[in-house]
Each structure stands twice: as structure tokens, then as C-alpha cells.
């Protein structure tokens, strides 16, 4: 199902890139980061082309809940412990300023994107120790926070509030930023060499190349696939749920989040590492929770999002690598893409323009290394990658294809080969290779999205093997034939 944003705004269509184009800067990625960066550069007289693999706003910008806040979960207590108060202060100030900056830009540029002020809350129904520690950390960093038991939640809870945050419609913002930009859609960048990038039907040569595509697809240099993993989470748009004016993020259990949207309420939760949802049931859990809170409420839309989680909990924004000073990158936004994209647009545009960066933006340098903060996640990600690779080679198929019910998928062994099989509602078995085309880990079935997801770095594919999310750059392989269990020859649509 499309997100509620797509159901309410249609963005204009743009042609695919054909032939060769020259520009001062080429931006890869048509989300908020890419468009805001391109827009800021164009206003300064820089010639920019923007390339989007699918449709503008078709990636994570369309799947966000669009909460513009510097409150990033239990962030600041942990940041002070891991990277020290100076760096934590830079992170806090940069994110607080990002909220103010977008507020100013929306006003100055007269953008109608349903921008509304709110207070952002973290809440718990359990012991408040973590909330109090976060409150103390935020106060040390000069943030305007307060503790309260007075909330709009449908249950008693204690909460930590941060005033003067905001909500907006992400696609309405994109619609305004598109004005005057040179954009090419359906133009996946397949290769970047030096100052030239290549798509299927064209190429661009630019003084600066900006990777604003959620997850950088170039493995070397940069090594971003070793420096972050991806996580998924799920959202329902509800009619007939309780009225709220502010947004809430839970610290307990499924981490339920609440975000008002006109007469609707967005209920989020069910987060997990990509590739680790074999049992499914995430949407069902949210529906059960909603019905418990507001009997008779109705789901009008549901969707899921994917987030890049950097090793030390801080986005990578700046120079792609020491060896590539003319490549810039913005990634690792965690679940906080709204403030991160505003910061990224400012940093990246200033780098292109040769302007001095704010001292607070040093915290986002991709060339940093915070050993204490990074070691634990690096170890976890490495174990996950080894597991994903060895599972494909060593672990047996899990289920006989004959027993797969309609609408379900699983990993089976057929003719000595392990394949991922999905049974369509009419009984057809569709098989894909379980070898991820990125770096070869074993794909896993995600029943909630009916997709094949990679636990190593988060690439995703539909039941035909079509690429949904990177860092992989190409479709998965379709198995040619499955014999012996009511099967048919399989081909990717459009292939010979
Ligand atoms: Fe890297 Fe699958 S996404 S191996």
C-alpha cells in the first residue's frame, strides 16, 4: 500500500537521462537531502543535475513520518558517554539549528507544506530511570526539555518533552523544491568514475558528485557497507483514533510512536534489523495495539520504512573519502532523516561553494572514528555479515516448496540448489536466487512486505527479484526453472 503522502500529493514526472550532460554538480538521489542540496546550489548560481533511480520522492522521503525534531530517542545520555560532551553538544546544536533552519526556509520561501509546531516527547510506562538520565543529559547540553506525566497518550506514561519541534508534509516540501531544477527520473546511476557517472542511457560529467541516495552504492573507497546496517519499521495511518497535537516515541517494547496528521493519526513501531523478520506479523501487532487503544478505528494506509544505522550513531555527511575530495556523501541518518537532511543540505552545499562549515558540523565528518562508540556495533555487523554469508553456503533449505501456502514465501532446496520461493495467490511458485547480488549474503523472506531482504547491508528485492532497496545495484537472479512441485518456468517480466 502507498504511504499516506503519496495518496495526497502527486509530484510532476521527469524524463530519463539520455546522452551526455555537463554540470557543476551532480546529485544522486531525489529525496529531501538531494532536492534541498540541489535547490540551495541552484539559488547560488551553480549548475546542477539531479538523478533519481525511480521517481522523485519515491524512496525513504515517501516513507518517513516527517517529524522534524532534535529529540532522537535516548540519544544524548549515550552520546555524552560514548563521544564526550563536546561532540554531543555539536550534535545537539546542529539538530536544534536544523529545526529552526527549515522553519525559516519554509517561511522565507513561502512553502505550503503543512508545517506545524509541536512538542516532541519520549515516553515510558516502565521505570523512569532512563528518561531521567536523558533529561539530565539534555539539560547539560542546554536543551529546553521537561519531564511530565501529563500526555495525550491513550495510557498513563511519564514523558520527556522538547518544545518547538515541528511536523510537515514531506512531498509538499519536495514539490516546492523541484521548482527550476534539472531532474532526470528512472535514471539509476550504475557507475561513478572520477568526475563522470553513467546511467543505462546516459552520462554526466560534473565538478562535484553528491551521493544523496540513502545508502551509497559504491563500496570502495568509503567502505560505508562496513560502517552501517539498515533497519525497518512499520506505520499505520488511522482514522477514528484519538486526537493529538504532539508527537510521541515509546521506549518500551515495540517502541510505539504517535504522530498526528490532520484527522488521522500515524502509529509506528515494530522495528527490526532488515532481513530479520522471518515470522512477520509487524502490521498485525500495530493493528492489535490500535484496536486496543481506539476500538473501531480504521486503517486507511500502511507502509514501512528503511533506515541506515551508522556505527557510532552519528550520520556521515561530508567528503566521501580522503581519496575522493570531489565526491560528497550524506548517509546514516538513523530514524532522524528530517533534521539530518537539512544539516546535510547545508554542509554539502557549503562544501560545493567553498564556504566555511559551522564548527558544529565537524561532528558529521565521514572521516572521524569514535572507537568506543563504534566497536560494539562493528562487532555485531561483522558477525551478521559472516552469518549471512555462511548461512547461504552451509544452512539447509527450511521448508518443502509443496507445503508453502498461497501468499507465503520461504527458502527451499530443489534439485540440490537452495532457492527462495514464493507461492502466488493463484498457486504459481516464483523462485529467486537467495544470493544477494551486493556481496553474496543469503536473502531472507519478509512476510510483512512480501520481499526478499538481506540481513548484511539491507538490500531488498520483490518476489520477481526486482531491486527495491540498495546498496545492491541490480536485480536478484531469477531461477530458470523449478521442477517437481507444481512449478512453472520463471522469467523476470520484460526479459527474453
Ligand atoms: Fe550486502 Fe546483501 S546487501 S550482501
Short mmCIF file of C-alpha atoms and ligand atoms in Angstrom, two decimals:
data_model
loop_
_atom_site.label_atom_id
_atom_site.label_comp_id
_atom_site.label_asym_id
_atom_site.label_seq_id
_atom_site.Cartn_x
_atom_site.Cartn_y
_atom_site.Cartn_z
CA UNK A 1 0.00 0.00 0.00
CA UNK A 2 1.26 3.52 -0.77
CA UNK A 3 2.10 5.82 2.09
CA UNK A 4 -0.40 8.49 3.07
CA UNK A 5 1.90 11.11 1.50
CA UNK A 6 1.64 9.60 -1.99
CA UNK A 7 -2.12 9.38 -1.63
CA UNK A 8 -2.38 13.12 -1.07
CA UNK A 9 0.27 14.63 -3.41
CA UNK A 10 1.31 13.79 -6.98
CA UNK A 11 4.70 15.12 -8.00
CA UNK A 12 5.44 16.06 -11.62
CA UNK A 13 7.16 13.48 -13.86
CA UNK A 14 10.63 13.99 -15.37
CA UNK A 15 12.38 12.31 -18.32
CA UNK A 16 15.14 9.72 -18.09
CA UNK A 17 18.69 10.87 -18.79
CA UNK A 18 19.77 10.29 -22.40
CA UNK A 19 23.11 11.28 -23.89
CA UNK A 20 25.79 13.28 -22.13
CA UNK A 21 25.27 16.23 -19.79
CA UNK A 22 27.82 18.56 -18.14
CA UNK A 23 27.20 20.40 -14.86
CA UNK A 24 28.98 21.96 -11.91
CA UNK A 25 27.40 19.40 -9.58
CA UNK A 26 25.54 16.12 -10.00
CA UNK A 27 23.26 14.98 -7.19
CA UNK A 28 22.36 11.28 -6.97
CA UNK A 29 19.05 10.81 -5.16
CA UNK A 30 15.68 12.56 -5.35
CA UNK A 31 14.71 12.71 -1.68
CA UNK A 32 14.75 15.70 0.67
CA UNK A 33 18.55 15.66 1.01
CA UNK A 34 19.16 15.63 -2.73
CA UNK A 35 16.49 18.17 -3.61
CA UNK A 36 17.28 20.61 -0.83
CA UNK A 37 21.00 20.44 -1.65
CA UNK A 38 20.31 20.96 -5.36
CA UNK A 39 17.88 23.78 -4.60
CA UNK A 40 20.37 25.63 -2.36
CA UNK A 41 23.09 25.28 -5.03
CA UNK A 42 20.83 26.47 -7.84
CA UNK A 43 19.95 29.57 -5.82
CA UNK A 44 23.68 30.34 -5.69
CA UNK A 45 24.03 30.05 -9.47
CA UNK A 46 25.59 26.57 -9.52
CA UNK A 47 24.50 24.39 -12.45
CA UNK A 48 23.11 21.15 -11.01
CA UNK A 49 21.60 17.98 -12.42
CA UNK A 50 19.75 15.56 -10.16
CA UNK A 51 19.40 11.87 -10.98
CA UNK A 52 16.83 9.60 -9.37
CA UNK A 53 16.76 5.82 -9.89
CA UNK A 54 12.95 5.69 -9.65
CA UNK A 55 10.58 8.64 -9.10
CA UNK A 56 11.47 11.78 -7.16
CA UNK A 57 10.24 11.31 -3.59
CA UNK A 58 9.82 7.58 -4.24
CA UNK A 59 12.38 6.48 -1.65
CA UNK A 60 12.53 6.96 2.09
CA UNK A 61 11.18 10.54 1.88
CA UNK A 62 7.86 8.97 0.95
CA UNK A 63 8.01 6.59 3.92
CA UNK A 64 9.01 8.92 6.72
CA UNK A 65 6.60 10.10 9.38
CA UNK A 66 8.13 13.57 8.86
CA UNK A 67 8.88 14.53 12.45
CA UNK A 68 11.35 17.40 12.45
CA UNK A 69 12.97 17.12 15.85
CA UNK A 70 16.31 17.14 17.62
CA UNK A 71 14.93 14.59 20.07
CA UNK A 72 16.41 11.35 18.76
CA UNK A 73 15.32 8.69 21.23
CA UNK A 74 17.65 8.11 24.20
CA UNK A 75 20.40 9.88 22.31
CA UNK A 76 22.17 12.45 24.38
CA UNK A 77 22.97 10.48 27.54
CA UNK A 78 24.54 7.78 25.41
CA UNK A 79 26.37 10.29 23.16
CA UNK A 80 27.95 12.02 26.16
CA UNK A 81 29.10 8.62 27.47
CA UNK A 82 30.42 7.45 24.10
CA UNK A 83 31.92 10.52 22.42
CA UNK A 84 32.10 13.14 25.16
CA UNK A 85 30.18 16.28 25.97
CA UNK A 86 31.84 18.47 23.31
CA UNK A 87 30.83 16.19 20.42
CA UNK A 88 27.39 15.53 21.93
CA UNK A 89 26.92 19.31 22.18
CA UNK A 90 27.81 19.75 18.49
CA UNK A 91 25.27 17.07 17.55
CA UNK A 92 22.54 18.69 19.69
CA UNK A 93 23.16 22.24 18.43
CA UNK A 94 23.32 21.13 14.78
CA UNK A 95 19.98 19.32 15.07
CA UNK A 96 18.28 22.12 17.00
CA UNK A 97 19.51 24.56 14.37
CA UNK A 98 18.21 22.26 11.60
CA UNK A 99 14.68 22.54 13.03
CA UNK A 100 14.97 26.33 13.07
CA UNK A 101 16.55 26.45 9.61
CA UNK A 102 13.76 24.52 7.92
CA UNK A 103 11.21 26.62 9.81
CA UNK A 104 12.91 29.77 8.44
CA UNK A 105 13.23 28.44 4.88
CA UNK A 106 9.58 27.37 4.71
CA UNK A 107 8.60 30.87 5.79
CA UNK A 108 11.08 32.78 3.60
CA UNK A 109 10.33 30.71 0.50
CA UNK A 110 6.60 30.69 1.24
CA UNK A 111 6.31 26.90 1.01
CA UNK A 112 2.94 25.37 1.79
CA UNK A 113 3.90 22.02 3.31
CA UNK A 114 1.53 21.86 6.30
CA UNK A 115 4.36 22.92 8.59
CA UNK A 116 3.13 22.95 12.20
CA UNK A 117 4.91 23.36 15.51
CA UNK A 118 4.71 20.66 18.12
CA UNK A 119 6.41 19.28 21.20
CA UNK A 120 8.29 16.01 20.75
CA UNK A 121 8.01 13.51 23.61
CA UNK A 122 9.83 10.37 24.63
CA UNK A 123 7.66 8.26 26.92
CA UNK A 124 7.76 5.16 29.06
CA UNK A 125 5.28 3.17 31.11
CA UNK A 126 8.11 1.50 32.97
CA UNK A 127 10.67 2.77 35.48
CA UNK A 128 11.69 6.31 34.50
CA UNK A 129 15.45 5.99 35.19
CA UNK A 130 16.47 6.13 31.51
CA UNK A 131 14.13 9.07 30.89
CA UNK A 132 15.58 10.98 33.84
CA UNK A 133 19.15 10.27 32.68
CA UNK A 134 18.22 11.60 29.23
CA UNK A 135 16.61 14.66 30.79
CA UNK A 136 19.82 15.40 32.74
CA UNK A 137 21.95 14.90 29.63
CA UNK A 138 19.74 17.21 27.56
CA UNK A 139 19.84 19.89 30.27
CA UNK A 140 23.65 19.68 30.36
CA UNK A 141 23.58 20.37 26.61
CA UNK A 142 21.29 23.36 27.03
CA UNK A 143 18.16 21.77 25.53
CA UNK A 144 14.72 23.06 26.53
CA UNK A 145 13.37 19.77 27.92
CA UNK A 146 10.94 18.95 30.72
CA UNK A 147 9.57 15.87 32.47
CA UNK A 148 5.81 15.36 32.75
CA UNK A 149 3.05 12.83 33.37
CA UNK A 150 0.53 14.98 31.53
CA UNK A 151 0.38 13.49 27.98
CA UNK A 152 -2.17 12.94 25.17
CA UNK A 153 -1.35 9.21 25.05
CA UNK A 154 -4.18 6.66 25.43
CA UNK A 155 -2.49 5.22 28.55
CA UNK A 156 -0.66 6.62 31.59
CA UNK A 157 3.02 7.31 30.97
CA UNK A 158 5.90 9.50 32.01
CA UNK A 159 7.39 11.63 29.28
CA UNK A 160 10.32 13.85 28.40
CA UNK A 161 9.26 16.77 26.22
CA UNK A 162 11.25 19.02 23.86
CA UNK A 163 9.40 22.17 22.78
CA UNK A 164 9.45 23.99 19.42
CA UNK A 165 9.81 20.96 17.17
CA UNK A 166 7.69 20.51 14.04
CA UNK A 167 5.74 18.31 11.62
CA UNK A 168 5.26 18.74 7.86
CA UNK A 169 4.20 17.02 4.63
CA UNK A 170 7.41 15.73 3.00
CA UNK A 171 6.11 15.54 -0.57
CA UNK A 172 4.64 19.06 -0.43
CA UNK A 173 8.11 20.26 0.56
CA UNK A 174 9.65 18.35 -2.36
CA UNK A 175 7.09 19.80 -4.78
CA UNK A 176 8.27 23.31 -3.87
CA UNK A 177 11.98 22.40 -4.02
CA UNK A 178 11.62 20.98 -7.54
CA UNK A 179 10.97 24.43 -8.96
CA UNK A 180 13.59 25.23 -11.61
CA UNK A 181 15.70 22.09 -11.08
CA UNK A 182 17.08 19.87 -13.86
CA UNK A 183 15.88 16.40 -12.86
CA UNK A 184 16.13 13.00 -14.53
CA UNK A 185 13.97 10.16 -13.21
CA UNK A 186 14.26 6.42 -13.90
CA UNK A 187 17.98 7.08 -14.24
CA UNK A 188 19.77 4.69 -11.90
CA UNK A 189 23.47 5.51 -11.65
CA UNK A 190 25.33 2.32 -12.48
CA UNK A 191 28.91 3.52 -12.23
CA UNK A 192 30.86 6.51 -10.98
CA UNK A 193 34.41 7.07 -12.18
CA UNK A 194 36.25 10.25 -11.27
CA UNK A 195 34.01 13.11 -12.33
CA UNK A 196 31.72 11.06 -14.58
CA UNK A 197 28.74 8.94 -13.72
CA UNK A 198 26.92 6.61 -16.06
CA UNK A 199 23.29 5.51 -16.24
CA UNK A 200 21.77 2.98 -18.63
CA UNK A 201 21.21 5.55 -21.39
CA UNK A 202 23.39 8.49 -20.50
CA UNK A 203 26.22 10.03 -18.54
CA UNK A 204 27.02 13.17 -16.58
CA UNK A 205 30.35 14.86 -16.01
CA UNK A 206 30.37 17.19 -13.03
CA UNK A 207 32.88 19.05 -10.88
CA UNK A 208 31.32 17.55 -7.74
CA UNK A 209 29.34 14.34 -7.38
CA UNK A 210 26.97 14.14 -4.41
CA UNK A 211 25.72 10.79 -3.11
CA UNK A 212 22.36 11.63 -1.54
CA UNK A 213 20.84 8.24 -2.30
CA UNK A 214 20.13 6.93 1.21
CA UNK A 215 22.83 4.19 1.11
CA UNK A 216 25.97 4.80 -1.00
CA UNK A 217 26.20 2.03 -3.60
CA UNK A 218 29.95 2.45 -4.25
CA UNK A 219 31.72 0.03 -1.90
CA UNK A 220 35.29 1.35 -2.29
CA UNK A 221 36.55 3.86 -1.33
CA UNK A 222 34.41 4.89 1.63
CA UNK A 223 33.66 1.39 2.97
CA UNK A 224 30.17 2.52 4.00
CA UNK A 225 28.87 -1.06 3.79
CA UNK A 226 31.12 -1.85 6.77
CA UNK A 227 30.11 1.26 8.68
CA UNK A 228 26.33 0.95 8.89
CA UNK A 229 23.48 -1.53 8.67
CA UNK A 230 19.81 -0.98 7.85
CA UNK A 231 16.66 -1.37 9.91
CA UNK A 232 12.98 -1.46 9.03
CA UNK A 233 9.92 -0.14 10.83
CA UNK A 234 6.18 -0.07 10.11
CA UNK A 235 3.45 2.58 10.09
CA UNK A 236 -0.36 2.65 10.07
CA UNK A 237 -2.42 5.73 9.19
CA UNK A 238 -5.55 5.54 11.33
CA UNK A 239 -8.95 7.13 11.07
CA UNK A 240 -11.03 7.38 14.24
CA UNK A 241 -8.02 7.29 16.58
CA UNK A 242 -7.55 9.78 19.39
CA UNK A 243 -6.76 13.41 18.67
CA UNK A 244 -3.21 14.56 19.46
CA UNK A 245 -1.32 17.77 18.82
CA UNK A 246 2.19 16.49 19.53
CA UNK A 247 4.36 13.50 18.61
CA UNK A 248 5.46 10.69 20.91
CA UNK A 249 8.11 7.97 20.75
CA UNK A 250 7.99 5.00 23.14
CA UNK A 251 10.96 3.47 24.92
CA UNK A 252 9.16 0.25 25.87
CA UNK A 253 8.60 -2.98 23.93
CA UNK A 254 7.67 -2.36 20.29
CA UNK A 255 8.61 1.33 20.64
CA UNK A 256 5.23 2.64 19.51
CA UNK A 257 5.28 6.13 18.04
CA UNK A 258 2.32 8.51 17.61
CA UNK A 259 2.18 11.38 15.10
CA UNK A 260 -0.91 13.49 14.35
CA UNK A 261 -1.79 14.23 10.71
CA UNK A 262 -4.95 16.29 10.34
CA UNK A 263 -7.86 13.99 11.24
CA UNK A 264 -5.58 10.97 11.09
CA UNK A 265 -3.02 9.53 13.47
CA UNK A 266 0.15 7.74 12.36
CA UNK A 267 1.02 4.80 14.61
CA UNK A 268 4.53 3.39 14.10
CA UNK A 269 6.64 0.63 15.56
CA UNK A 270 7.82 -2.95 15.10
CA UNK A 271 11.42 -2.01 14.22
CA UNK A 272 13.93 -4.74 13.36
CA UNK A 273 17.18 -5.18 11.51
CA UNK A 274 16.49 -5.65 7.79
CA UNK A 275 16.48 -9.36 6.95
CA UNK A 276 15.41 -10.41 10.44
CA UNK A 277 11.62 -10.66 10.18
CA UNK A 278 11.04 -14.24 9.11
CA UNK A 279 7.99 -14.63 11.35
CA UNK A 280 6.35 -11.38 10.24
CA UNK A 281 3.27 -10.03 11.99
CA UNK A 282 4.53 -6.45 12.44
CA UNK A 283 1.48 -4.82 10.86
CA UNK A 284 -0.81 -7.19 12.78
CA UNK A 285 0.85 -6.13 16.06
CA UNK A 286 0.23 -2.47 15.22
CA UNK A 287 -3.40 -3.16 14.29
CA UNK A 288 -3.91 -5.03 17.59
CA UNK A 289 -2.41 -2.11 19.51
CA UNK A 290 -4.58 0.42 17.63
CA UNK A 291 -7.77 -1.56 18.24
CA UNK A 292 -6.86 -1.79 21.92
CA UNK A 293 -6.39 1.97 22.19
CA UNK A 294 -9.26 3.09 19.95
CA UNK A 295 -11.87 0.36 19.33
CA UNK A 296 -13.47 0.88 15.90
CA UNK A 297 -10.60 2.88 14.39
CA UNK A 298 -9.83 2.17 10.72
CA UNK A 299 -6.53 1.66 8.87
CA UNK A 300 -6.52 3.93 5.80
CA UNK A 301 -2.92 3.34 4.80
CA UNK A 302 0.07 1.29 5.89
CA UNK A 303 3.70 1.25 4.82
CA UNK A 304 7.21 0.55 6.04
CA UNK A 305 10.47 2.47 6.04
CA UNK A 306 14.15 1.61 5.97
CA UNK A 307 16.86 3.47 7.89
CA UNK A 308 20.67 3.40 7.77
CA UNK A 309 22.19 2.93 11.23
CA UNK A 310 25.81 4.16 11.49
CA UNK A 311 28.31 2.51 13.84
CA UNK A 312 28.61 5.38 16.28
CA UNK A 313 25.05 6.71 15.98
CA UNK A 314 26.08 9.83 14.03
CA UNK A 315 25.32 10.40 10.31
CA UNK A 316 28.12 10.55 7.74
CA UNK A 317 27.92 13.93 5.99
CA UNK A 318 30.80 15.45 4.05
CA UNK A 319 33.66 14.19 1.92
CA UNK A 320 33.05 10.66 0.58
CA UNK A 321 36.66 9.67 1.25
CA UNK A 322 40.06 11.26 1.60
CA UNK A 323 40.94 9.95 -1.87
CA UNK A 324 37.85 11.47 -3.48
CA UNK A 325 37.62 15.11 -2.41
CA UNK A 326 35.14 15.86 -5.23
CA UNK A 327 32.68 13.19 -4.11
CA UNK A 328 30.39 14.15 -1.24
CA UNK A 329 28.06 11.92 0.75
CA UNK A 330 25.15 12.06 3.18
CA UNK A 331 24.01 8.80 4.77
CA UNK A 332 23.44 7.08 8.12
CA UNK A 333 20.54 9.28 9.18
CA UNK A 334 19.18 6.59 11.56
CA UNK A 335 15.48 7.31 12.13
CA UNK A 336 16.05 11.06 12.06
CA UNK A 337 16.11 11.88 8.38
CA UNK A 338 14.30 15.22 8.63
CA UNK A 339 16.86 17.16 10.68
CA UNK A 340 19.71 15.13 9.15
CA UNK A 341 18.68 16.03 5.59
CA UNK A 342 18.53 19.74 6.46
CA UNK A 343 22.02 19.52 8.02
CA UNK A 344 23.26 17.53 5.01
CA UNK A 345 21.94 20.06 2.50
CA UNK A 346 23.70 22.88 4.33
CA UNK A 347 27.01 21.01 4.72
CA UNK A 348 27.08 19.66 1.17
CA UNK A 349 26.08 22.92 -0.50
CA UNK A 350 28.67 24.85 1.55
CA UNK A 351 31.36 22.35 0.56
CA UNK A 352 30.50 22.78 -3.12
CA UNK A 353 30.50 26.55 -2.74
CA UNK A 354 33.83 26.50 -0.89
CA UNK A 355 32.32 28.10 2.20
CA UNK A 356 33.41 27.56 5.77
CA UNK A 357 31.37 24.98 7.69
CA UNK A 358 29.86 25.62 11.08
CA UNK A 359 32.20 24.17 13.76
CA UNK A 360 29.25 22.04 14.94
CA UNK A 361 29.16 20.25 11.60
CA UNK A 362 32.58 18.68 12.24
CA UNK A 363 30.74 16.01 14.24
CA UNK A 364 29.34 14.56 10.99
CA UNK A 365 32.65 14.19 9.15
CA UNK A 366 32.73 10.75 7.50
CA UNK A 367 36.46 10.67 8.21
CA UNK A 368 36.00 10.60 12.02
CA UNK A 369 36.39 7.45 14.07
CA UNK A 370 34.87 7.14 17.54
CA UNK A 371 36.37 3.85 18.73
CA UNK A 372 34.37 3.49 21.94
CA UNK A 373 31.06 4.18 20.24
CA UNK A 374 31.79 2.09 17.14
CA UNK A 375 33.34 -1.12 18.41
CA UNK A 376 30.18 -2.79 19.69
CA UNK A 377 28.16 -2.25 16.52
CA UNK A 378 31.11 -3.05 14.26
CA UNK A 379 31.43 -6.41 16.01
CA UNK A 380 27.68 -7.04 15.69
CA UNK A 381 27.61 -6.08 12.00
CA UNK A 382 30.64 -8.25 11.24
CA UNK A 383 29.04 -11.25 12.94
CA UNK A 384 25.87 -10.60 10.96
CA UNK A 385 27.77 -10.46 7.65
CA UNK A 386 29.65 -13.69 8.39
CA UNK A 387 26.38 -15.35 9.41
CA UNK A 388 24.64 -14.13 6.25
CA UNK A 389 27.41 -15.45 4.02
CA UNK A 390 27.87 -18.80 5.77
CA UNK A 391 24.12 -19.42 6.04
CA UNK A 392 23.81 -19.37 2.27
CA UNK A 393 26.50 -21.98 1.86
CA UNK A 394 26.01 -24.16 4.93
CA UNK A 395 22.41 -23.99 6.17
CA UNK A 396 19.84 -26.32 4.56
CA UNK A 397 16.59 -25.20 2.91
CA UNK A 398 13.94 -24.74 5.55
CA UNK A 399 10.64 -25.83 4.02
CA UNK A 400 9.35 -28.13 1.23
CA UNK A 401 8.01 -25.95 -1.61
CA UNK A 402 4.88 -28.14 -1.80
CA UNK A 403 3.84 -27.05 1.69
CA UNK A 404 4.05 -23.29 1.07
CA UNK A 405 0.55 -21.80 1.37
CA UNK A 406 -0.63 -19.18 -1.16
CA UNK A 407 0.77 -15.74 -0.36
CA UNK A 408 3.77 -17.13 1.55
CA UNK A 409 7.47 -17.48 0.84
CA UNK A 410 10.39 -19.47 2.21
CA UNK A 411 13.79 -20.93 1.46
CA UNK A 412 13.63 -24.40 -0.10
CA UNK A 413 16.13 -26.88 -1.51
CA UNK A 414 15.28 -28.03 -5.00
CA UNK A 415 17.41 -30.15 -7.32
CA UNK A 416 20.32 -29.70 -4.93
CA UNK A 417 20.07 -25.93 -5.03
CA UNK A 418 18.79 -23.57 -2.37
CA UNK A 419 16.24 -21.07 -3.70
CA UNK A 420 13.78 -18.54 -2.35
CA UNK A 421 10.24 -19.49 -3.36
CA UNK A 422 7.01 -17.54 -3.15
CA UNK A 423 3.59 -19.03 -3.90
CA UNK A 424 1.26 -16.50 -5.53
CA UNK A 425 -2.44 -16.42 -4.70
CA UNK A 426 -3.16 -18.46 -7.88
CA UNK A 427 -0.68 -21.15 -6.81
CA UNK A 428 2.25 -20.27 -9.10
CA UNK A 429 5.67 -20.71 -7.50
CA UNK A 430 8.10 -17.90 -8.15
CA UNK A 431 11.72 -18.64 -7.35
CA UNK A 432 14.66 -16.30 -6.91
CA UNK A 433 18.28 -16.93 -6.08
CA UNK A 434 18.90 -16.34 -2.37
CA UNK A 435 22.36 -14.99 -3.16
CA UNK A 436 22.33 -11.22 -2.67
CA UNK A 437 23.88 -9.55 -5.74
CA UNK A 438 25.62 -6.98 -3.49
CA UNK A 439 28.19 -9.13 -1.68
CA UNK A 440 26.62 -12.57 -1.65
CA UNK A 441 24.84 -12.95 1.71
CA UNK A 442 21.70 -15.08 1.97
CA UNK A 443 18.43 -13.22 1.44
CA UNK A 444 15.63 -13.82 3.94
CA UNK A 445 11.86 -13.76 3.47
CA UNK A 446 9.96 -10.79 4.93
CA UNK A 447 6.27 -11.85 5.19
CA UNK A 448 5.08 -8.34 6.05
CA UNK A 449 6.37 -6.82 2.82
CA UNK A 450 6.47 -9.99 0.69
CA UNK A 451 10.07 -9.23 -0.14
CA UNK A 452 13.48 -10.88 -0.02
CA UNK A 453 15.68 -8.89 2.36
CA UNK A 454 19.42 -9.06 3.00
CA UNK A 455 20.49 -9.07 6.66
CA UNK A 456 24.06 -7.98 5.87
CA UNK A 457 23.59 -4.47 4.46
CA UNK A 458 19.85 -4.26 3.83
CA UNK A 459 19.31 -4.69 0.07
CA UNK A 460 15.77 -5.80 -0.76
CA UNK A 461 14.04 -7.48 -3.71
CA UNK A 462 10.44 -8.25 -4.66
CA UNK A 463 9.14 -11.75 -5.40
CA UNK A 464 10.39 -11.48 -9.00
CA UNK A 465 13.87 -10.49 -7.82
CA UNK A 466 13.45 -6.82 -8.75
CA UNK A 467 15.62 -4.48 -6.69
CA UNK A 468 13.66 -2.48 -4.09
CA UNK A 469 16.41 -1.05 -1.88
CA UNK A 470 20.22 -0.80 -2.18
CA UNK A 471 23.14 -0.91 -1.71
CA UNK A 472 22.77 -3.64 -4.39
CA UNK A 473 22.63 -2.04 -7.82
CA UNK A 474 20.97 -4.78 -9.82
CA UNK A 475 18.08 -7.23 -9.64
CA UNK A 476 18.48 -10.58 -7.93
CA UNK A 477 18.71 -13.63 -10.14
CA UNK A 478 15.52 -15.44 -11.05
CA UNK A 479 15.79 -19.23 -11.07
CA UNK A 480 15.11 -20.55 -14.57
CA UNK A 481 13.02 -23.50 -13.55
CA UNK A 482 11.74 -25.34 -10.53
CA UNK A 483 10.90 -28.96 -11.16
CA UNK A 484 8.74 -31.43 -9.36
CA UNK A 485 6.36 -29.35 -7.32
CA UNK A 486 3.68 -27.78 -9.44
CA UNK A 487 6.03 -25.18 -10.82
CA UNK A 488 6.45 -23.14 -13.95
CA UNK A 489 9.36 -21.65 -15.77
CA UNK A 490 10.15 -18.24 -14.34
CA UNK A 491 11.37 -15.14 -16.04
CA UNK A 492 11.74 -11.55 -14.96
CA UNK A 493 9.00 -9.55 -16.68
CA UNK A 494 10.46 -7.87 -19.74
CA UNK A 495 13.34 -10.35 -20.10
CA UNK A 496 13.74 -12.72 -23.06
FE1 LIG B 1 25.33 -6.50 1.07
FE2 LIG B 1 23.30 -8.13 0.63
S1 LIG B 1 23.24 -6.03 0.93
S2 LIG B 1 25.39 -8.64 0.79
#
